[in-house]
Amino acid sequence: MANRAYLYSSDRPDAWGFPDEDYYDSRHTIPLAWFFFYQPGDIRIVNVHYNGSHWQEVKFSTEKESALVLFAARQPLVMSLVEGRISAETVTTFVTTVAKRRGRFLQMNPGSVLSAMPDDDPIHAERFARILELLGRCEGSGEEAVREAIRPYVGSLDADRDRSLRQVIGYTYVWPRRSGG
């Protein structure tokens, strides 16, 4: 199984299961643009019980409409950080796709990307809060601080446009809707 993170819509703010359709995912990174939908208060620590074991996982959840407004305000910073590796049109298509997906809430599950890293999820939650605080304060300056804070999760953006695209927005999957059930 690849180390993946997921970005998806849901009708519930606590729908932590992996999506079956209409989602973005990543492999070995958490895409840069995904962070731009969230604020520090959108981070959740979820208790997981499985086969007699217990641990905590970090997740993100917010109302999709507010996430889209926040992303729009931060989009100039996204474009500055990607340094021309992907186009504004590509980012707009990504946001439009997220907006069109059914569900009132936008969820991010860093999933197995974090499980491949040495620290526990509550430590990652603290780091994520710092990243989101930096995004909230960064208006035309402080970009290097953002780059450094996200580097453990995104990596250094690749010079190859296709690889860079995956580091910035991830992969998406859309299946045709079944008619009639």
Coordinates of N, CA, C and O in Angstrom, one line a residue:
M1 N 0.8 -1.2 0.0 CA 0.0 0.0 0.0 C 0.9 1.2 0.0 O 1.8 1.4 0.8
A2 N 0.6 2.2 -0.9 CA 1.4 3.4 -0.9 C 1.0 4.3 0.2 O -0.1 4.2 0.7
N3 N 1.9 5.1 0.7 CA 1.6 6.1 1.7 C 0.8 7.2 1.1 O 1.3 8.0 0.4
R4 N -0.5 7.2 1.5 CA -1.4 8.2 0.8 C -2.1 9.1 1.8 O -2.3 8.8 3.0
A5 N -2.5 10.2 1.3 CA -3.4 11.2 2.0 C -4.6 11.4 1.1 O -4.5 11.2 -0.1
Y6 N -5.7 11.8 1.7 CA -6.9 11.9 0.9 C -7.6 13.3 1.2 O -7.6 13.8 2.3
L7 N -8.2 13.9 0.2 CA -8.9 15.1 0.2 C -10.3 14.8 -0.4 O -10.3 14.4 -1.6
Y8 N -11.4 15.0 0.4 CA -12.7 14.6 -0.1 C -13.8 15.4 0.6 O -13.6 16.0 1.6
S9 N -15.0 15.3 0.0 CA -16.1 16.0 0.6 C -17.0 14.9 1.2 O -17.0 13.8 0.9
S10 N -17.8 15.4 2.2 CA -18.7 14.6 3.0 C -19.8 15.4 3.5 O -19.7 16.6 3.6
D11 N -20.9 14.7 3.8 CA -22.0 15.4 4.5 C -21.9 15.5 6.0 O -22.7 16.1 6.6
R12 N -20.9 14.8 6.5 CA -20.7 14.9 8.0 C -19.2 15.4 8.3 O -18.3 15.0 7.6
P13 N -19.1 16.2 9.3 CA -17.8 16.7 9.6 C -16.8 15.7 10.2 O -15.6 15.9 10.3
D14 N -17.4 14.5 10.6 CA -16.5 13.5 11.2 C -16.5 12.2 10.4 O -16.3 11.1 10.9
A15 N -16.7 12.3 9.1 CA -16.6 11.1 8.2 C -15.2 10.8 7.9 O -14.6 11.3 6.9
W16 N -14.6 10.0 8.7 CA -13.2 9.7 8.5 C -12.8 8.5 7.7 O -11.7 8.2 7.4
G17 N -13.8 7.7 7.2 CA -13.5 6.6 6.4 C -12.9 7.0 5.1 O -13.1 8.2 4.6
F18 N -12.2 6.1 4.4 CA -11.7 6.5 3.1 C -12.8 6.6 2.1 O -13.7 5.8 2.0
P19 N -12.7 7.6 1.2 CA -13.7 7.8 0.2 C -13.7 6.7 -0.9 O -12.7 6.1 -1.2
D20 N -14.9 6.4 -1.4 CA -15.0 5.4 -2.4 C -15.0 6.0 -3.8 O -14.6 5.4 -4.8
E21 N -15.3 7.3 -3.9 CA -15.3 8.0 -5.2 C -15.1 9.5 -5.0 O -15.2 10.0 -4.0
D22 N -14.8 10.1 -6.2 CA -14.7 11.6 -6.2 C -13.8 12.1 -5.1 O -14.2 12.9 -4.2
Y23 N -12.5 11.9 -5.2 CA -11.6 12.3 -4.2 C -10.2 12.7 -4.9 O -10.0 12.3 -6.0
Y24 N -9.4 13.4 -4.1 CA -8.0 13.5 -4.5 C -7.2 12.7 -3.5 O -7.6 12.5 -2.4
D25 N -6.1 12.2 -4.0 CA -5.2 11.5 -3.1 C -3.8 11.8 -3.5 O -3.5 12.5 -4.5
S26 N -2.8 11.4 -2.7 CA -1.4 11.7 -3.0 C -0.6 10.4 -2.6 O -1.2 9.5 -1.9
R27 N 0.6 10.4 -3.0 CA 1.5 9.3 -2.7 C 2.7 9.9 -2.1 O 3.4 10.7 -2.7
H28 N 3.0 9.5 -0.8 CA 4.2 9.9 -0.1 C 4.3 11.4 0.3 O 5.3 11.8 0.9
T29 N 3.3 12.2 0.0 CA 3.3 13.6 0.3 C 1.9 14.0 0.7 O 0.9 13.3 0.4
I30 N 1.8 15.2 1.3 CA 0.5 15.9 1.5 C 0.6 17.1 0.5 O 1.4 18.0 0.8
P31 N -0.2 17.1 -0.5 CA -0.1 18.2 -1.5 C -0.2 19.6 -0.9 O -1.0 19.8 0.0
L32 N 0.7 20.5 -1.4 CA 0.7 21.8 -0.9 C -0.6 22.5 -0.9 O -1.0 23.1 0.2
A33 N -1.3 22.5 -2.0 CA -2.6 23.3 -2.1 C -3.6 22.8 -1.0 O -4.5 23.6 -0.7
W34 N -3.6 21.6 -0.6 CA -4.6 21.1 0.3 C -4.6 21.9 1.6 O -5.6 22.1 2.2
F35 N -3.4 22.3 2.1 CA -3.3 23.1 3.3 C -4.1 24.4 3.3 O -4.5 24.9 4.3
F36 N -4.2 25.0 2.1 CA -4.7 26.3 1.9 C -6.2 26.4 2.1 O -6.8 27.5 2.1
F37 N -6.9 25.3 2.3 CA -8.3 25.2 2.6 C -8.6 25.4 4.1 O -9.8 25.6 4.5
Y38 N -7.6 25.2 4.9 CA -7.9 25.0 6.4 C -7.2 26.1 7.2 O -6.3 26.8 6.8
Q39 N -7.8 26.2 8.4 CA -7.3 27.1 9.5 C -6.9 26.2 10.7 O -7.4 25.0 10.7
P40 N -6.2 26.7 11.7 CA -5.8 25.8 12.8 C -6.9 25.2 13.5 O -6.8 24.0 13.9
G41 N -8.1 25.8 13.6 CA -9.2 25.2 14.3 C -9.9 24.1 13.6 O -10.8 23.4 14.1
D42 N -9.4 23.8 12.3 CA -10.0 22.7 11.5 C -9.3 21.4 11.7 O -9.7 20.4 11.2
I43 N -8.2 21.4 12.6 CA -7.5 20.2 12.8 C -8.2 19.4 13.9 O -8.6 20.0 14.9
R44 N -8.3 18.1 13.7 CA -8.9 17.2 14.7 C -8.0 16.1 15.1 O -7.3 15.6 14.2
I45 N -8.0 15.8 16.3 CA -7.3 14.6 16.8 C -8.4 13.5 17.1 O -9.3 13.7 17.9
V46 N -8.3 12.4 16.4 CA -9.3 11.4 16.4 C -8.8 10.2 17.1 O -7.7 9.7 16.8
N47 N -9.5 9.6 18.1 CA -9.1 8.4 18.8 C -9.6 7.2 18.0 O -10.7 7.2 17.5
V48 N -8.6 6.3 17.7 CA -8.9 5.1 16.9 C -8.7 3.9 17.8 O -7.7 3.8 18.5
H49 N -9.7 3.0 17.7 CA -9.7 1.7 18.5 C -9.8 0.6 17.4 O -10.8 0.6 16.6
Y50 N -8.9 -0.3 17.4 CA -8.9 -1.4 16.4 C -8.2 -2.6 17.0 O -7.0 -2.5 17.4
N51 N -8.9 -3.7 17.0 CA -8.3 -5.0 17.5 C -7.6 -4.8 18.8 O -6.5 -5.3 19.0
G52 N -8.2 -4.1 19.8 CA -7.7 -4.0 21.1 C -6.6 -2.9 21.2 O -6.1 -2.7 22.3
S53 N -6.2 -2.3 20.1 CA -5.2 -1.2 20.2 C -5.9 0.1 20.1 O -7.0 0.2 19.7
H54 N -5.2 1.1 20.6 CA -5.7 2.5 20.6 C -4.6 3.4 20.2 O -3.4 3.3 20.6
W55 N -4.9 4.4 19.3 CA -4.0 5.4 18.9 C -4.8 6.6 18.5 O -6.0 6.6 18.4
Q56 N -4.0 7.7 18.2 CA -4.7 8.9 17.8 C -4.2 9.3 16.4 O -3.0 9.0 16.0
E57 N -5.1 9.8 15.6 CA -4.8 10.2 14.2 C -5.2 11.7 14.0 O -6.2 12.1 14.5
V58 N -4.4 12.4 13.2 CA -4.8 13.8 12.9 C -5.6 13.8 11.6 O -5.2 13.1 10.7
K59 N -6.7 14.6 11.6 CA -7.5 14.8 10.4 C -7.8 16.3 10.3 O -7.6 17.1 11.3
F60 N -8.4 16.7 9.2 CA -8.8 18.1 9.0 C -10.3 18.0 8.5 O -10.7 17.2 7.7
S61 N -11.1 19.0 9.0 CA -12.5 19.0 8.6 C -13.0 20.5 8.7 O -12.7 21.1 9.8
T62 N -13.6 21.0 7.7 CA -14.2 22.3 7.7 C -15.4 22.3 6.8 O -15.5 21.5 5.9
E63 N -16.2 23.3 6.9 CA -17.3 23.5 6.0 C -16.7 23.9 4.6 O -15.8 24.8 4.5
K64 N -17.2 23.3 3.6 CA -16.5 23.4 2.3 C -16.7 24.9 1.8 O -15.7 25.4 1.2
E65 N -17.8 25.5 2.0 CA -18.0 26.9 1.5 C -16.9 27.8 2.1 O -16.3 28.6 1.4
S66 N -16.7 27.7 3.4 CA -15.7 28.6 4.0 C -14.3 28.2 3.5 O -13.4 29.1 3.4
A67 N -14.1 26.9 3.3 CA -12.7 26.5 2.8 C -12.5 27.1 1.4 O -11.3 27.5 1.1
L68 N -13.5 27.1 0.6 CA -13.3 27.7 -0.8 C -13.0 29.2 -0.7 O -12.2 29.7 -1.5
V69 N -13.7 29.9 0.2 CA -13.4 31.3 0.3 C -12.0 31.5 0.8 O -11.3 32.4 0.3
L70 N -11.6 30.7 1.8 CA -10.2 30.8 2.3 C -9.2 30.6 1.3 O -8.2 31.3 1.1
F71 N -9.4 29.5 0.5 CA -8.5 29.2 -0.6 C -8.4 30.3 -1.6 O -7.2 30.7 -2.0
A72 N -9.5 30.9 -2.0 CA -9.5 32.0 -2.9 C -8.6 33.2 -2.4 O -7.8 33.8 -3.2
A73 N -8.7 33.5 -1.1 CA -7.9 34.6 -0.5 C -6.5 34.2 -0.5 O -5.6 35.1 -0.6
R74 N -6.1 33.0 -0.4 CA -4.7 32.5 -0.3 C -4.1 32.1 -1.6 O -3.0 31.8 -1.7
Q75 N -4.9 32.1 -2.7 CA -4.4 31.6 -4.0 C -3.2 32.3 -4.5 O -2.3 31.7 -5.0
P76 N -3.1 33.6 -4.3 CA -1.9 34.3 -4.7 C -0.6 33.7 -4.0 O 0.4 33.6 -4.7
L77 N -0.7 33.3 -2.8 CA 0.4 32.7 -2.1 C 0.7 31.4 -2.7 O 1.9 31.0 -2.9
V78 N -0.3 30.6 -3.0 CA -0.1 29.3 -3.6 C 0.7 29.5 -4.9 O 1.7 28.8 -5.1
M79 N 0.3 30.4 -5.7 CA 0.9 30.6 -7.0 C 2.4 31.1 -6.8 O 3.2 30.7 -7.6
S80 N 2.6 31.9 -5.8 CA 4.0 32.3 -5.5 C 4.8 31.2 -5.1 O 6.0 31.1 -5.5
L81 N 4.3 30.3 -4.3 CA 5.1 29.2 -3.8 C 5.4 28.1 -4.9 O 6.4 27.5 -4.8
V82 N 4.5 28.0 -5.8 CA 4.8 27.0 -6.9 C 5.7 27.5 -8.0 O 6.1 26.8 -8.8
E83 N 6.0 28.8 -7.9 CA 7.0 29.4 -8.8 C 6.9 29.0 -10.3 O 7.8 28.7 -10.9
G84 N 5.6 29.1 -10.8 CA 5.4 28.8 -12.2 C 5.4 27.4 -12.6 O 5.3 27.1 -13.8
R85 N 5.6 26.5 -11.7 CA 5.6 25.0 -12.1 C 4.3 24.5 -12.6 O 4.2 23.6 -13.3
I86 N 3.2 25.1 -12.1 CA 1.8 24.8 -12.6 C 1.1 26.1 -12.8 O 1.4 27.2 -12.2
S87 N 0.1 26.1 -13.7 CA -0.6 27.3 -14.1 C -1.7 27.7 -13.1 O -2.2 26.8 -12.4
A88 N -2.1 29.0 -13.1 CA -3.2 29.4 -12.3 C -4.5 28.7 -12.8 O -5.4 28.4 -12.0
E89 N -4.6 28.4 -14.1 CA -5.7 27.7 -14.7 C -5.8 26.3 -14.1 O -6.9 25.8 -13.7
T90 N -4.7 25.6 -13.9 CA -4.7 24.3 -13.3 C -5.2 24.3 -11.8 O -6.0 23.5 -11.4
V91 N -4.7 25.3 -11.1 CA -5.2 25.5 -9.7 C -6.7 25.8 -9.7 O -7.4 25.3 -8.8
T92 N -7.1 26.7 -10.6 CA -8.6 27.0 -10.7 C -9.4 25.7 -11.0 O -10.4 25.5 -10.4
T93 N -8.9 24.9 -11.9 CA -9.6 23.7 -12.2 C -9.7 22.8 -11.0 O -10.7 22.1 -10.7
F94 N -8.6 22.7 -10.2 CA -8.6 21.9 -9.0 C -9.6 22.4 -8.0 O -10.4 21.6 -7.5
V95 N -9.7 23.7 -7.8 CA -10.6 24.3 -6.8 C -12.0 24.1 -7.3 O -12.9 23.7 -6.5
T96 N -12.3 24.2 -8.6 CA -13.6 24.0 -9.2 C -14.0 22.6 -9.0 O -15.2 22.3 -8.6
T97 N -13.1 21.6 -9.2 CA -13.5 20.2 -9.0 C -13.8 20.0 -7.5 O -14.8 19.3 -7.2
V98 N -13.1 20.5 -6.6 CA -13.4 20.3 -5.2 C -14.7 20.9 -4.9 O -15.6 20.3 -4.2
A99 N -15.0 22.1 -5.4 CA -16.3 22.8 -5.1 C -17.5 22.0 -5.6 O -18.6 22.0 -5.0
K100 N -17.3 21.3 -6.8 CA -18.5 20.6 -7.4 C -18.8 19.3 -6.7 O -19.9 18.7 -6.9
R101 N -17.9 18.8 -5.9 CA -18.1 17.5 -5.3 C -19.2 17.5 -4.2 O -19.2 18.5 -3.5
R102 N -20.0 16.5 -4.2 CA -21.1 16.5 -3.2 C -20.6 16.5 -1.8 O -19.5 15.8 -1.5
G103 N -21.2 17.1 -0.9 CA -20.9 17.1 0.5 C -20.7 18.5 1.0 O -20.1 19.4 0.3
R104 N -21.1 18.8 2.2 CA -21.0 20.1 2.9 C -19.7 20.3 3.5 O -19.3 21.5 3.7
F105 N -19.0 19.3 3.8 CA -17.7 19.4 4.5 C -16.5 19.0 3.7 O -16.7 18.0 2.9
L106 N -15.4 19.6 3.9 CA -14.2 19.2 3.2 C -13.2 18.6 4.2 O -12.9 19.2 5.2
Q107 N -12.9 17.3 3.9 CA -12.1 16.5 4.8 C -10.7 16.3 4.2 O -10.6 16.1 3.0
M108 N -9.7 16.3 5.1 CA -8.4 15.9 4.7 C -7.9 14.8 5.7 O -7.9 15.1 6.9
N109 N -7.5 13.7 5.2 CA -7.0 12.6 6.0 C -5.6 12.3 5.5 O -5.4 11.8 4.5
P110 N -4.6 12.8 6.3 CA -3.2 12.5 5.9 C -2.8 11.1 6.0 O -1.8 10.7 5.5
G111 N -3.7 10.3 6.6 CA -3.6 8.8 6.5 C -2.2 8.2 6.7 O -1.4 8.6 7.6
S112 N -1.9 7.4 5.8 CA -0.7 6.6 5.9 C 0.6 7.4 5.6 O 1.7 6.9 5.8
V113 N 0.4 8.6 5.0 CA 1.6 9.5 4.8 C 2.3 9.7 6.2 O 3.5 9.6 6.3
L114 N 1.5 10.0 7.2 CA 2.0 10.3 8.5 C 2.5 9.0 9.2 O 3.5 9.1 10.0
S115 N 1.9 7.9 8.9 CA 2.3 6.6 9.6 C 3.7 6.2 9.1 O 4.4 5.5 9.8
A116 N 4.2 6.8 8.0 CA 5.5 6.5 7.5 C 6.6 7.4 8.1 O 7.8 7.3 7.8
M117 N 6.1 8.4 8.9 CA 7.0 9.4 9.5 C 7.3 9.0 11.0 O 6.4 8.3 11.6
P118 N 8.4 9.4 11.6 CA 8.7 9.0 12.9 C 7.9 9.5 14.0 O 7.8 8.9 15.1
D119 N 7.2 10.7 13.9 CA 6.5 11.3 15.1 C 5.1 10.8 15.1 O 4.5 10.4 14.1
D120 N 4.5 10.9 16.3 CA 3.1 10.6 16.5 C 2.2 11.7 15.9 O 2.6 12.9 15.8
D121 N 1.0 11.4 15.6 CA 0.0 12.3 15.0 C -0.2 13.6 15.8 O -0.3 14.7 15.2
P122 N -0.3 13.5 17.2 CA -0.4 14.8 17.9 C 0.7 15.8 17.7 O 0.5 17.0 17.6
I123 N 1.9 15.3 17.4 CA 3.0 16.2 17.1 C 2.8 16.7 15.7 O 3.1 17.9 15.5
H124 N 2.4 15.9 14.8 CA 2.1 16.4 13.5 C 1.0 17.5 13.5 O 1.0 18.5 12.8
A125 N 0.0 17.3 14.4 CA -1.1 18.2 14.5 C -0.5 19.6 15.0 O -1.0 20.6 14.4
E126 N 0.4 19.6 15.9 CA 1.0 20.9 16.3 C 1.8 21.5 15.1 O 1.7 22.7 14.9
R127 N 2.5 20.7 14.3 CA 3.2 21.3 13.1 C 2.2 21.8 12.1 O 2.4 22.8 11.5
F128 N 1.1 21.1 11.9 CA 0.1 21.5 11.0 C -0.5 22.8 11.4 O -0.8 23.7 10.6
A129 N -0.8 23.0 12.7 CA -1.3 24.2 13.2 C -0.4 25.4 12.9 O -0.8 26.5 12.5
R130 N 0.9 25.1 13.1 CA 1.9 26.2 12.8 C 1.9 26.5 11.3 O 1.9 27.7 10.9
I131 N 1.8 25.5 10.4 CA 1.7 25.8 9.0 C 0.5 26.6 8.7 O 0.6 27.6 8.0
L132 N -0.6 26.3 9.2 CA -1.9 27.0 9.0 C -1.8 28.4 9.5 O -2.4 29.4 8.9
E133 N -1.2 28.6 10.7 CA -1.0 29.9 11.2 C -0.1 30.8 10.3 O -0.4 32.0 10.1
L134 N 1.0 30.2 9.8 CA 1.8 30.9 8.9 C 1.1 31.3 7.6 O 1.2 32.4 7.1
L135 N 0.2 30.4 7.1 CA -0.6 30.7 5.9 C -1.5 31.9 6.2 O -1.8 32.7 5.3
G136 N -2.0 31.9 7.4 CA -2.9 33.0 7.8 C -2.3 34.4 7.9 O -2.9 35.4 7.7
R137 N -1.0 34.3 8.2 CA -0.2 35.6 8.4 C 0.5 36.0 7.2 O 1.0 37.2 7.1
C138 N 0.8 35.1 6.3 CA 1.7 35.4 5.2 C 0.9 36.1 4.0 O 0.1 35.5 3.4
E139 N 1.2 37.3 3.9 CA 0.6 38.1 2.8 C 1.7 38.8 2.0 O 2.1 39.9 2.3
G140 N 2.3 38.1 1.1 CA 3.4 38.7 0.2 C 4.8 38.6 0.9 O 5.7 39.0 0.2
S141 N 4.9 38.1 2.1 CA 6.2 38.0 2.7 C 6.1 36.7 3.6 O 5.0 36.2 3.9
G142 N 7.2 36.2 4.0 CA 7.2 35.0 4.8 C 7.1 33.7 4.1 O 6.9 32.7 4.7
E143 N 7.2 33.8 2.7 CA 7.1 32.6 1.9 C 8.1 31.5 2.3 O 7.8 30.3 2.3
E144 N 9.3 32.0 2.6 CA 10.4 31.0 3.0 C 10.0 30.2 4.2 O 10.3 29.0 4.3
A145 N 9.4 30.9 5.2 CA 9.0 30.2 6.4 C 7.9 29.2 6.1 O 7.9 28.1 6.7
V146 N 7.0 29.5 5.2 CA 6.0 28.5 4.8 C 6.7 27.3 4.1 O 6.4 26.2 4.4
R147 N 7.6 27.6 3.2 CA 8.3 26.5 2.5 C 9.0 25.6 3.5 O 8.9 24.4 3.3
E148 N 9.6 26.1 4.5 CA 10.3 25.3 5.4 C 9.4 24.5 6.3 O 9.6 23.4 6.6
A149 N 8.3 25.1 6.7 CA 7.3 24.4 7.5 C 6.6 23.3 6.8 O 6.3 22.2 7.4
I150 N 6.4 23.4 5.5 CA 5.7 22.4 4.8 C 6.6 21.3 4.2 O 6.2 20.2 3.8
R151 N 7.9 21.6 4.1 CA 8.9 20.7 3.5 C 8.8 19.2 3.9 O 8.8 18.3 3.1
P152 N 8.6 19.0 5.3 CA 8.5 17.5 5.7 C 7.3 16.8 5.1 O 7.3 15.6 4.9
Y153 N 6.3 17.5 4.7 CA 5.0 16.9 4.2 C 4.9 17.0 2.7 O 4.3 16.1 2.1
V154 N 5.4 18.0 2.1 CA 5.3 18.2 0.6 C 6.6 17.9 -0.1 O 6.6 17.4 -1.2
G155 N 7.8 18.1 0.6 CA 9.1 18.0 0.0 C 9.4 19.3 -0.8 O 8.7 20.2 -0.8
S156 N 10.6 19.3 -1.4 CA 10.9 20.4 -2.3 C 10.2 20.2 -3.6 O 10.3 19.1 -4.1
L157 N 9.6 21.2 -4.1 CA 8.9 21.0 -5.4 C 9.8 20.6 -6.5 O 10.9 21.2 -6.7
D158 N 9.4 19.6 -7.2 CA 10.2 19.0 -8.3 C 10.3 19.9 -9.5 O 9.3 20.6 -9.8
A159 N 11.4 19.9 -10.2 CA 11.5 20.7 -11.4 C 10.6 20.1 -12.5 O 10.1 20.9 -13.4
D160 N 10.4 18.8 -12.5 CA 9.5 18.2 -13.5 C 8.0 18.6 -13.2 O 7.5 18.5 -12.1
R161 N 7.4 19.2 -14.3 CA 6.0 19.7 -14.1 C 5.0 18.7 -13.6 O 4.2 19.0 -12.8
D162 N 5.1 17.5 -14.2 CA 4.1 16.4 -13.8 C 4.3 16.0 -12.3 O 3.3 15.9 -11.6
R163 N 5.5 15.9 -11.9 CA 5.8 15.5 -10.5 C 5.4 16.7 -9.6 O 4.8 16.5 -8.5
S164 N 5.7 17.9 -10.0 CA 5.4 19.1 -9.2 C 3.8 19.2 -9.1 O 3.3 19.5 -8.0
L165 N 3.1 18.9 -10.2 CA 1.7 18.9 -10.1 C 1.1 18.0 -9.0 O 0.2 18.4 -8.3
R166 N 1.7 16.8 -9.0 CA 1.3 15.9 -7.9 C 1.6 16.4 -6.5 O 0.9 16.1 -5.6
Q167 N 2.7 17.1 -6.4 CA 3.1 17.6 -5.1 C 2.2 18.8 -4.7 O 2.0 19.1 -3.5
V168 N 1.6 19.5 -5.6 CA 0.8 20.7 -5.4 C -0.7 20.3 -5.2 O -1.3 20.8 -4.3
I169 N -1.2 19.5 -6.1 CA -2.7 19.2 -6.0 C -3.0 17.7 -5.9 O -4.1 17.3 -5.6
G170 N -2.1 16.8 -6.1 CA -2.3 15.4 -6.0 C -3.0 14.8 -7.2 O -2.9 15.4 -8.3
Y171 N -3.6 13.7 -7.0 CA -4.3 12.9 -8.1 C -5.8 13.0 -7.9 O -6.2 13.1 -6.7
T172 N -6.6 13.0 -8.9 CA -8.0 12.9 -8.7 C -8.6 11.7 -9.5 O -8.1 11.3 -10.5
Y173 N -9.8 11.3 -9.0 CA -10.5 10.2 -9.6 C -11.9 10.5 -9.6 O -12.5 11.0 -8.6
V174 N -12.5 10.3 -10.7 CA -14.0 10.6 -10.9 C -14.5 9.4 -11.6 O -14.0 8.9 -12.7
W175 N -15.6 8.8 -11.1 CA -16.3 7.7 -11.8 C -17.7 8.2 -12.2 O -18.3 9.0 -11.6
P176 N -18.1 7.6 -13.4 CA -19.5 8.0 -13.8 C -20.5 7.6 -12.8 O -20.4 6.6 -12.2
R177 N -21.5 8.5 -12.6 CA -22.6 8.2 -11.7 C -23.4 7.1 -12.3 O -23.7 7.0 -13.5
R178 N -23.8 6.2 -11.4 CA -24.7 5.1 -11.8 C -26.1 5.6 -11.9 O -26.6 6.3 -11.1
S179 N -26.8 5.2 -13.0 CA -28.2 5.7 -13.1 C -29.1 4.5 -12.7 O -28.9 3.4 -13.0
G180 N -30.2 4.9 -12.0 CA -31.2 4.0 -11.7 C -30.9 3.1 -10.5 O -31.8 2.4 -10.0
G181 N -29.7 3.0 -10.0 CA -29.3 2.2 -8.8 C -29.2 0.8 -9.1 O -29.5 -0.2 -8.9

